[in-house]
Coordinates of C-alpha atoms in Angstrom, one line a residue:
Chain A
X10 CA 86.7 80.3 144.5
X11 CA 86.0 77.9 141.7
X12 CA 82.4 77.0 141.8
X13 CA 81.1 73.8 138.7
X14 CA 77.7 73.0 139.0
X15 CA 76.4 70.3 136.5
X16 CA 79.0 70.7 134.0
X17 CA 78.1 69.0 130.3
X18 CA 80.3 69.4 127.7
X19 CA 79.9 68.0 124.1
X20 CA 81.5 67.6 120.5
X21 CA 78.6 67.1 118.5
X22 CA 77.6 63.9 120.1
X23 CA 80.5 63.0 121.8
X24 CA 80.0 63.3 125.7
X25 CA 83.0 64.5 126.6
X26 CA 81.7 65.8 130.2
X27 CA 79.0 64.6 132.4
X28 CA 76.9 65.8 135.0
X29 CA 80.2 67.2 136.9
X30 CA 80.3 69.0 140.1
X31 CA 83.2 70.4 142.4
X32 CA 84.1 73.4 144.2
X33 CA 87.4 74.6 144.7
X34 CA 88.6 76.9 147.9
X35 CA 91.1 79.6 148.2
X36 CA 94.3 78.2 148.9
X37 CA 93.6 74.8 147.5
X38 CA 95.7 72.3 145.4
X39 CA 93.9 70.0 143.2
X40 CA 95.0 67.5 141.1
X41 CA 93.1 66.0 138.5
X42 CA 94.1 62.2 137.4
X43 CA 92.7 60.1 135.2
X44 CA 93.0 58.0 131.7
X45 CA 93.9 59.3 128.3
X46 CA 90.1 60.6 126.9
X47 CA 88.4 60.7 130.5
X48 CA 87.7 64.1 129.9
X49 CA 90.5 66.0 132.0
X50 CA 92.2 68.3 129.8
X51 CA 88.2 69.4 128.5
X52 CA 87.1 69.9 132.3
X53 CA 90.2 72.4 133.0
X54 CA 90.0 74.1 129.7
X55 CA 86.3 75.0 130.3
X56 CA 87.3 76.8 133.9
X57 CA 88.6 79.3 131.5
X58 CA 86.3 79.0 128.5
X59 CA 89.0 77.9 126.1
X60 CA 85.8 75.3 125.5
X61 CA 82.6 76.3 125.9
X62 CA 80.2 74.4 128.6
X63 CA 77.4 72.3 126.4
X64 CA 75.8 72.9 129.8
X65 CA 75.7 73.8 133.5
X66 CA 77.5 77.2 135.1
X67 CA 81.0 77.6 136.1
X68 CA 81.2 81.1 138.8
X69 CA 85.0 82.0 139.8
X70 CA 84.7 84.4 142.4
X71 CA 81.2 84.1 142.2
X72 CA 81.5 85.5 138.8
X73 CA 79.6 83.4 136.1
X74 CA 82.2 82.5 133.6
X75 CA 79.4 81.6 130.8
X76 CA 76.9 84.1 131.6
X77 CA 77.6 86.7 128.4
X78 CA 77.6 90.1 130.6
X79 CA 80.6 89.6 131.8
X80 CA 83.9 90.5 130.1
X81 CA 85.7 87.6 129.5
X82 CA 88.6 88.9 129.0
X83 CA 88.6 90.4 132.7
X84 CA 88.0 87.0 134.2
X85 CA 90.1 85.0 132.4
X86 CA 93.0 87.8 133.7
X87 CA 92.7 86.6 137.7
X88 CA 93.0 83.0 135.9
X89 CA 96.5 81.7 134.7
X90 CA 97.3 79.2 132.0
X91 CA 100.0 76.8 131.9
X92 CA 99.8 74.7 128.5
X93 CA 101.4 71.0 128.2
X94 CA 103.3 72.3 124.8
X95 CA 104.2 75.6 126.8
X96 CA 103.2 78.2 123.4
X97 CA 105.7 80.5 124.5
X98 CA 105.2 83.4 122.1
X99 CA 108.1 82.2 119.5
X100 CA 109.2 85.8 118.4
X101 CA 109.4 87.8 122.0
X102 CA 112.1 87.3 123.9
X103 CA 111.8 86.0 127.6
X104 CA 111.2 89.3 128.7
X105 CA 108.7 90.6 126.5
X106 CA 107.0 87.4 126.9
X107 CA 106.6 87.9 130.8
X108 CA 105.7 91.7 130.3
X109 CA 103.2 91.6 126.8
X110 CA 99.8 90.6 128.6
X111 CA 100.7 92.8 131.6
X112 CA 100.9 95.9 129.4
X113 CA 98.6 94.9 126.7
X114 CA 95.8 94.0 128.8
X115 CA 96.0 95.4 131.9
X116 CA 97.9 98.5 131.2
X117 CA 101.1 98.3 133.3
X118 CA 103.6 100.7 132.3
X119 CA 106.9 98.9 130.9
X120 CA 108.7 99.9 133.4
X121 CA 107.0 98.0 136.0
X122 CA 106.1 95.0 133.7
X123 CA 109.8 94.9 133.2
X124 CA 110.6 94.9 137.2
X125 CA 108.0 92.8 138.2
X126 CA 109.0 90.1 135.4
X127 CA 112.6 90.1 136.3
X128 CA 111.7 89.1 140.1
X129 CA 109.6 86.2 138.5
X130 CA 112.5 85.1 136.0
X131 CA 114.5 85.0 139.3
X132 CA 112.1 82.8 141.3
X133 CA 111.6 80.7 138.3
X134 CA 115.6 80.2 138.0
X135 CA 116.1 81.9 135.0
X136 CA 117.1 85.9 135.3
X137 CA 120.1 84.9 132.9
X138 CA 117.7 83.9 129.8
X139 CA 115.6 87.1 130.0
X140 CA 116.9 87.9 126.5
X141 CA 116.7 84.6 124.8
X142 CA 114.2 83.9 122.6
X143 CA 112.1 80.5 123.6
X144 CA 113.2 78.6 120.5
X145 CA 116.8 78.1 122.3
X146 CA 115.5 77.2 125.8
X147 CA 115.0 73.6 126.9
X148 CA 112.0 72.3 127.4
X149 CA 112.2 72.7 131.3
X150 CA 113.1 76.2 131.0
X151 CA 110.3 76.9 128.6
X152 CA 107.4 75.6 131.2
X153 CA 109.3 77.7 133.9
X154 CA 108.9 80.9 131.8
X155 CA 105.4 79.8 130.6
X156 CA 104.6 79.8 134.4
X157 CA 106.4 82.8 135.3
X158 CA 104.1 84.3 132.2
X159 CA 101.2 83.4 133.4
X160 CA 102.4 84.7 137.1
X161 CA 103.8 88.0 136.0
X162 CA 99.2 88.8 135.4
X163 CA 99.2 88.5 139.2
X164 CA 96.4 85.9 139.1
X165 CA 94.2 84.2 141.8
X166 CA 94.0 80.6 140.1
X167 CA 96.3 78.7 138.0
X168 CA 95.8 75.8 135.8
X169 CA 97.7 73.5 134.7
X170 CA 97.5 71.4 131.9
X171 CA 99.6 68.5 132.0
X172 CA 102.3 70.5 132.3
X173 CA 105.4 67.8 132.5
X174 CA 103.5 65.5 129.8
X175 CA 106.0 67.3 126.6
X176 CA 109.1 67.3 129.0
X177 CA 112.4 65.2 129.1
X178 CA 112.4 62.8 131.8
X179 CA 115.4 65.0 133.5
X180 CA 113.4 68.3 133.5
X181 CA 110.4 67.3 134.8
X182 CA 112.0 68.0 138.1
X183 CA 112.9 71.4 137.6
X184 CA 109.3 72.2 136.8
X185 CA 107.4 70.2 139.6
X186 CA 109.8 72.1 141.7
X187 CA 108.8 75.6 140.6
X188 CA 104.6 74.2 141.1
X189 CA 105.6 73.3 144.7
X190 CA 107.0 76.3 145.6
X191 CA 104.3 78.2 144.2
X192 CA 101.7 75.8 146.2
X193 CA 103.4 76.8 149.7
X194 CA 102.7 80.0 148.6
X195 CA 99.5 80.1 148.7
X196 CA 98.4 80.1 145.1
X197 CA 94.8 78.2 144.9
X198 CA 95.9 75.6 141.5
X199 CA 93.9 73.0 139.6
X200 CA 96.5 70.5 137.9
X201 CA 95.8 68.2 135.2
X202 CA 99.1 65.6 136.0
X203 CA 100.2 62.0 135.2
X204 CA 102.9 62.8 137.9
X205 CA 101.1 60.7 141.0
X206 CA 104.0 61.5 143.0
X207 CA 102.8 65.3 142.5
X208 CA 99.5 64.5 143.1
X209 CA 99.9 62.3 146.3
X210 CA 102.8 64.7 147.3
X211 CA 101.3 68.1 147.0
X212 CA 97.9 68.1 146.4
X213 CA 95.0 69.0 148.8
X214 CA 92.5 66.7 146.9
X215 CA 92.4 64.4 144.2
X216 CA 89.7 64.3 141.5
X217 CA 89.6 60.9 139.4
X218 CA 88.0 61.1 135.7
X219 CA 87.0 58.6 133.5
X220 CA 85.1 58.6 130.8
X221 CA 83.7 62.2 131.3
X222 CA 82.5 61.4 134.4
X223 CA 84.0 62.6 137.9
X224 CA 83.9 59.2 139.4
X225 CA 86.1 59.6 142.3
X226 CA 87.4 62.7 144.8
X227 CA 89.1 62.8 148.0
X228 CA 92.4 63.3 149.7
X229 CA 95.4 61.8 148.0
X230 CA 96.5 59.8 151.4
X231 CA 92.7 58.4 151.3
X232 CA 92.7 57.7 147.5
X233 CA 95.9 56.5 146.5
X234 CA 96.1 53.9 149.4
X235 CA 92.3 53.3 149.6
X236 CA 90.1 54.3 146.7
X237 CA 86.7 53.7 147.3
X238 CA 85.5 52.6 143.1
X239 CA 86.5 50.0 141.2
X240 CA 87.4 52.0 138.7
X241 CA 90.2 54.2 140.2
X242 CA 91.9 51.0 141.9
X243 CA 92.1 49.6 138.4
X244 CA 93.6 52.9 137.0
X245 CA 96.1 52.9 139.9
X246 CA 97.1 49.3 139.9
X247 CA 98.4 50.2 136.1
X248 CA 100.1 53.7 136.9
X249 CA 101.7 53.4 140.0
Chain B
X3 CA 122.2 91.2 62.7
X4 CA 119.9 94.9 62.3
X5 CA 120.6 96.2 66.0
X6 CA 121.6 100.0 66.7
X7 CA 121.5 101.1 70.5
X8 CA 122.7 104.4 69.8
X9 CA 119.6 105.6 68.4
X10 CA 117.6 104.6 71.9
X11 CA 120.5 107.1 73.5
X12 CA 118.1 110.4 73.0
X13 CA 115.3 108.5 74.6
X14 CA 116.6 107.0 77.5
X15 CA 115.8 110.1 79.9
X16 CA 112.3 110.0 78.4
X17 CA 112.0 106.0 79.2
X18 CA 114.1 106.3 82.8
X19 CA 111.1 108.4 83.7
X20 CA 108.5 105.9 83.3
X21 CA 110.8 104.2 86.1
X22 CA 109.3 107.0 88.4
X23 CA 106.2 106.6 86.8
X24 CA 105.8 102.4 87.3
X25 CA 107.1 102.6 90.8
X26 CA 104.5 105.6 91.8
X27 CA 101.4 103.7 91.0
X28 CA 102.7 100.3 91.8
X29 CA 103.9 101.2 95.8
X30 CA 100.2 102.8 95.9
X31 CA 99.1 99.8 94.7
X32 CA 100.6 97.3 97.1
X33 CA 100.2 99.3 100.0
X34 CA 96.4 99.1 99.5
X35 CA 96.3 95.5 98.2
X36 CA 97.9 94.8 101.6
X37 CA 95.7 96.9 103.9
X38 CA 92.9 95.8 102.1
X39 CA 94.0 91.8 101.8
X40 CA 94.7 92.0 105.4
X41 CA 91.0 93.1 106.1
X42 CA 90.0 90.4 104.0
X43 CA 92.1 88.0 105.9
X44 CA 90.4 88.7 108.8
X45 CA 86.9 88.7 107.5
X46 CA 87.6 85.1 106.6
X47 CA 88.9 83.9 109.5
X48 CA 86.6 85.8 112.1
X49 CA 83.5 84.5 112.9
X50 CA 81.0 87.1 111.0
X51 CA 79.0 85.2 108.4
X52 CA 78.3 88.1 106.2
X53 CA 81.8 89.7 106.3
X54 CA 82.9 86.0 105.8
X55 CA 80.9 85.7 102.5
X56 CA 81.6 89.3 101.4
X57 CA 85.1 88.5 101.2
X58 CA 84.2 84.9 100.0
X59 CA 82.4 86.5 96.9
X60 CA 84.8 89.6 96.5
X61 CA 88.0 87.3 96.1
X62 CA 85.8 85.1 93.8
X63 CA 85.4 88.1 91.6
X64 CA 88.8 89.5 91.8
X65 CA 91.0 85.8 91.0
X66 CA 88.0 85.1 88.4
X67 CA 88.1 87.6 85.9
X68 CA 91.4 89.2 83.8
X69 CA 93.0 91.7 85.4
X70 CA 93.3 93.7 82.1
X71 CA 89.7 93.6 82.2
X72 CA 89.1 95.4 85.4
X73 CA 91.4 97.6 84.7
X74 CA 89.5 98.7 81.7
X75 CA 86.2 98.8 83.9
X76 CA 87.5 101.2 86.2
X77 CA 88.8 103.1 83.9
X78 CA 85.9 103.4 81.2
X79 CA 82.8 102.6 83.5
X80 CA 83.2 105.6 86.1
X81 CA 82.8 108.8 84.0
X82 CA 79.8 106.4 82.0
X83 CA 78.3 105.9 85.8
X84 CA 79.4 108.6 87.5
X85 CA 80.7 111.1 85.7
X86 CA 83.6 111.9 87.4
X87 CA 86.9 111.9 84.8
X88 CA 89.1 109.3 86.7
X89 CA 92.6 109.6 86.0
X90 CA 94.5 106.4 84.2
X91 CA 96.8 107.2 87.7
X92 CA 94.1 106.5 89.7
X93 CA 92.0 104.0 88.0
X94 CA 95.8 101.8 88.5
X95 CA 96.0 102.1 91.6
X96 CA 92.4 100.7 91.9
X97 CA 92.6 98.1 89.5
X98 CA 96.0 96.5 90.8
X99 CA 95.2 97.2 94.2
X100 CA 92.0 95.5 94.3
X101 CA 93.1 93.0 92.4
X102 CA 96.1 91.7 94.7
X103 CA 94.6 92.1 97.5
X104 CA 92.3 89.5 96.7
X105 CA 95.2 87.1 96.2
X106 CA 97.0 89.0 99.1
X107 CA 93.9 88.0 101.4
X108 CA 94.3 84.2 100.6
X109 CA 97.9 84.0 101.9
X110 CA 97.2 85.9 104.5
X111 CA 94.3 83.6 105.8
X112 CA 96.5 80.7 105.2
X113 CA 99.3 82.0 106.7
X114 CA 97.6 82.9 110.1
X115 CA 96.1 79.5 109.8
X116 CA 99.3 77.7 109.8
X117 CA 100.3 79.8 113.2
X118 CA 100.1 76.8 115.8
X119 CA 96.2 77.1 117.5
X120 CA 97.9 77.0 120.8
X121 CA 99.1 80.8 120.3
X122 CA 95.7 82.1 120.3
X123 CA 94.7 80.3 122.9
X124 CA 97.8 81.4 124.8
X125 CA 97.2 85.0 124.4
X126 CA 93.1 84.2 125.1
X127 CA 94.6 82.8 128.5
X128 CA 96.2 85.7 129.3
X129 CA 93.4 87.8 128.8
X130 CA 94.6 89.6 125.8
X131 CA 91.8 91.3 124.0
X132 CA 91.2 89.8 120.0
X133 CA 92.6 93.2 118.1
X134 CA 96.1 93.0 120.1
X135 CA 96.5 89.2 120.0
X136 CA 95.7 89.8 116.1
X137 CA 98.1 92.4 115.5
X138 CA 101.2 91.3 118.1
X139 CA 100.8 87.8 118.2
X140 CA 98.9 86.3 115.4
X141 CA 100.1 88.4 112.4
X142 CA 103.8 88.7 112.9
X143 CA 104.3 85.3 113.2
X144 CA 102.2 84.6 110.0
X145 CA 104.2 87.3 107.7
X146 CA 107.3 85.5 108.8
X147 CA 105.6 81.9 107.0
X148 CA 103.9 84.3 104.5
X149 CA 107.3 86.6 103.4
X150 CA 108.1 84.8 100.5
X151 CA 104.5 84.1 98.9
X152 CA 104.0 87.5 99.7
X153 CA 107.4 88.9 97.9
X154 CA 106.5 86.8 95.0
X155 CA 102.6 88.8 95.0
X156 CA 104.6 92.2 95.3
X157 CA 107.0 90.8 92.4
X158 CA 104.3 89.6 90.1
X159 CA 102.4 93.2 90.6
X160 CA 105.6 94.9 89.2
X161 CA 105.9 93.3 85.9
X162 CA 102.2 93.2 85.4
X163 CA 101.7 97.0 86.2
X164 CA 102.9 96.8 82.3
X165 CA 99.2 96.2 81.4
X166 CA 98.5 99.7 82.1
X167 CA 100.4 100.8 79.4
X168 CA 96.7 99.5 77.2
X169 CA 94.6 102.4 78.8
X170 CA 97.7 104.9 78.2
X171 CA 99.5 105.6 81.1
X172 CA 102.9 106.7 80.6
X173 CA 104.5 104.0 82.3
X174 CA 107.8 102.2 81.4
X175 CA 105.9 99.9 78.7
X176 CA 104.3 102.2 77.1
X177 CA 107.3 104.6 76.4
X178 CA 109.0 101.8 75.1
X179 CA 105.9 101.6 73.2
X180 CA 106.0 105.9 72.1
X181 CA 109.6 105.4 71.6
X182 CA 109.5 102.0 69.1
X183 CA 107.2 103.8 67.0
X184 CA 108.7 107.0 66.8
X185 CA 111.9 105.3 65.5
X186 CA 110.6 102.4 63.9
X187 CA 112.4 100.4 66.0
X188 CA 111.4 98.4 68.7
X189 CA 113.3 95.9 69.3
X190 CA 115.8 98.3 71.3
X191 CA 113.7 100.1 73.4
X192 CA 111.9 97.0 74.6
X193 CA 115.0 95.4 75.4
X194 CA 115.9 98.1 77.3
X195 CA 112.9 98.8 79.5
X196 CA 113.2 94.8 79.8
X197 CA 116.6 94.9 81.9
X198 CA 114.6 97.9 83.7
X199 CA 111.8 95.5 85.2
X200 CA 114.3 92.8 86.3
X201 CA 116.8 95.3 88.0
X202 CA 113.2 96.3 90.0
X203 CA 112.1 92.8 90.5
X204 CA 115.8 92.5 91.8
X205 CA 115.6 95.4 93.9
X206 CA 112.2 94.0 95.4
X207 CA 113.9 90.5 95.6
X208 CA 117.0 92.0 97.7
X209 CA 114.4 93.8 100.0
X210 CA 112.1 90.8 101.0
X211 CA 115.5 88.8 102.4
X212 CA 116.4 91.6 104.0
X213 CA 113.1 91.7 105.8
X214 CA 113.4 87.4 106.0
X215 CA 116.6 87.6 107.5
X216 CA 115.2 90.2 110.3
X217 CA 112.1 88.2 111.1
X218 CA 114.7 85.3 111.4
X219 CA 115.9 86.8 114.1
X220 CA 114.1 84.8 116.9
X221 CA 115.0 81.6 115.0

């Protein structure tokens, strides 16, 4: 499904990314771990060309994400976003949060937007908050709706961006909870995470960056009791 | 103490009109110093290197020179160019229009640039196309940041529309203006059109908290 072939990424001379390479399947969870400044947060935001590759190709679907020809704005539809500061529009309510991209960029009639959003406000926990406005949700409830938002444009992928980083010890729960169901389900998700629990608990495979380089992958039961570099065991002797 | 209000009394219908008068030219004004500022905005902020310097230069030139002066350009440099007779109406409306959106543009651009990045790059995630994100996203939450600088723009547009009293429009200045000659006192009728200008600039003031209080709302 997701398809990185020498990936490069720079800020003026700053190597952020190096030489990276993955694939990811239908289906699949993957988590990727790392240190603060290892590149993690760059890596997921160029899968939807929030940053633009320095170098290499990126194909979703087979799709090329950087080749120009193709609308971006199609692509980046099948591809939800979950931020680690949520950027819940502020003046929408719940609802209209859930139902603005549908209509607006695919064209789903209100109606529809509106039944389709309240059945993901319900599996998110929150059918009673569809007419709040974010600013009086807790930070738990925001990432459920930011989720259920990026849900309600019925994509194939979803990435995450350190999603529990901006969250109250207590809510983090709540949220991981919501990613796990959605992982049974089916949904193929890439998930930037300093939860190694989540990682080691849910994940199909783990990717390990440091320093803009992918230095380790592998399945969490392999990596988290046995990594292979030097490098990893030294990041997980601190974290865990 | 020389002061006589009763003698204004004859006049007052004469200088309640240039009430109408003002107002006319002045909403024409602001509504195209806010399309056009809002263009502007945009042009700074977008990613086009020639509509980026166009509105670079054109604000330049607008904040640079007197306002009184443009005015008078308009008005006395198109039938010299062109030929055409432009009305003092008209050559207002241009001049004060112009004019503010030029400021108007500036607190526009800073106003969507204060809207946290991570909107935009929300509504980019979501596959919302630029013109939408722009107009639902981006732009309401700016005016909210922007109301007040932009309420003091609209304000500050009122009491200078006075100025074109100096190319003869009848508007509330300048009757004060017909009136304090024809009685040879003016003292009275400038007081008078004075308290007219701040019950406006009050009306205008009650208006932009109305709007506040409704963009509150999500608060």
């Amino acid at each position: 499904m997701i398809d990185v072939k020498n990936l490069y990424k720079k800020f003026g001379t700053n190597e952020v990314l190096s030489d990276i390479s993955t694939a990811v399947t239908k289906g699949e969870v993957v988590s990727i771990i790392g240190p603060s400044g290892s590149g993690k947060s760059t890596f997921l935001r160029c899968l939807n060309l929030l940053e633009t590759p320095t170098s290499g190709t990126i194909e979703i679907n087979g799709k090329s994400l950087t080749a120009s020809k193709n609308n971006i704005h199609k692509i980046r539809q099948q591809i939800g976003m979950v931020f680690q500061h949520f950027h819940l529009f502020p003046h929408l309510t719940v609802l209209e949060n859930l139902t603005y991209a549908p209509m607006k960029a695919k064209g789903v009639k209100k109606a529809e937007a509106e039944t389709k959003a309240r059945i993901l406000l319900e599996r998110v926990g929150l059918s009673e908050k569809e007419e709040a406005y974010p600013n009086s949700l807790s930070g738990g409830q925001k990432q459920r709706v930011a989720i259920a938002r990026a849900l309600a444009m019925e994509p194939e992928l979803m990435l995450f961006d350190e999603p529990t980083s901006a969250l109250d010890p207590e809510m983090v729960k709540e949220v991981l909870d919501v990613m796990k169901d959605l992982a049974k389900s089916g949904m193929t998700m890439v998930v930037v995470t300093h939860e190694m629990g989540f990682a080691r608990e849910v994940a199909d495979r783990v990717l390990f960056l440091d320093h803009g380089v992918l230095v380790e992958e592998g399945q969490p039961a392999e990596f988290f009791s046995n990594p292979k570099t030097e490098r990893a065991k030294d990041f997980l002797d601190k974290v865990l | 103490m020389n002061l006589d209000f009763s003698q204004i009394i004859p006049y007052i219908p004469f200088m309640l009109e240039g009430i109408w008068a003002t107002l006319k030219f002045v909403f024409f004004a602001i509504i195209l110093g806010a399309i056009l500022g809002t263009l502007l905005a945009l042009f700074k902020i977008g990613s086009i290197k020639p509509l980026r310097w166009f509105a670079g230069a054109y604000t330049s030139i607008f904040r640079g020179t007197p306002l009184i002066l443009q005015l008078m350009i308009i008005y006395y440099s198109t039938p010299q160019l062109t030929g055409y007779d432009i009305s003092a109406f008209l050559s207002a409306i241009l001049a004060f229009g112009l004019n503010s959106s030029a400021y108007i543009s500036e607190i526009i651009r800073a106003g969507i640039q204060a809207v946290d990045k991570g909107q935009m790059e929300a509504a980019q995630a979501l596959g919302v196309p630029y013109r939408s994100m722009m107009k639902d996203i981006i732009l309401p939450q700016a005016l909210k940041n922007i109301l007040p600088a932009l309420m003091n723009e609209f304000i500050t547009l009122t009491k200078e529309s006075a100025i074109v009293s100096t190319i003869g429009y009848l508007d509330l200045m300048r009757r004060a203006q017909v009136v304090g000659s024809d009685l040879f006192r003016n003292f009275e009728p400038l007081l008078f059109v004075g308290l007219i200008y701040w019950c406006m600039v009050m009306g205008l003031t009650m208006i932009g908290r109305v709007f506040e209080r409704r963009l509150k709302q999500s608060d």
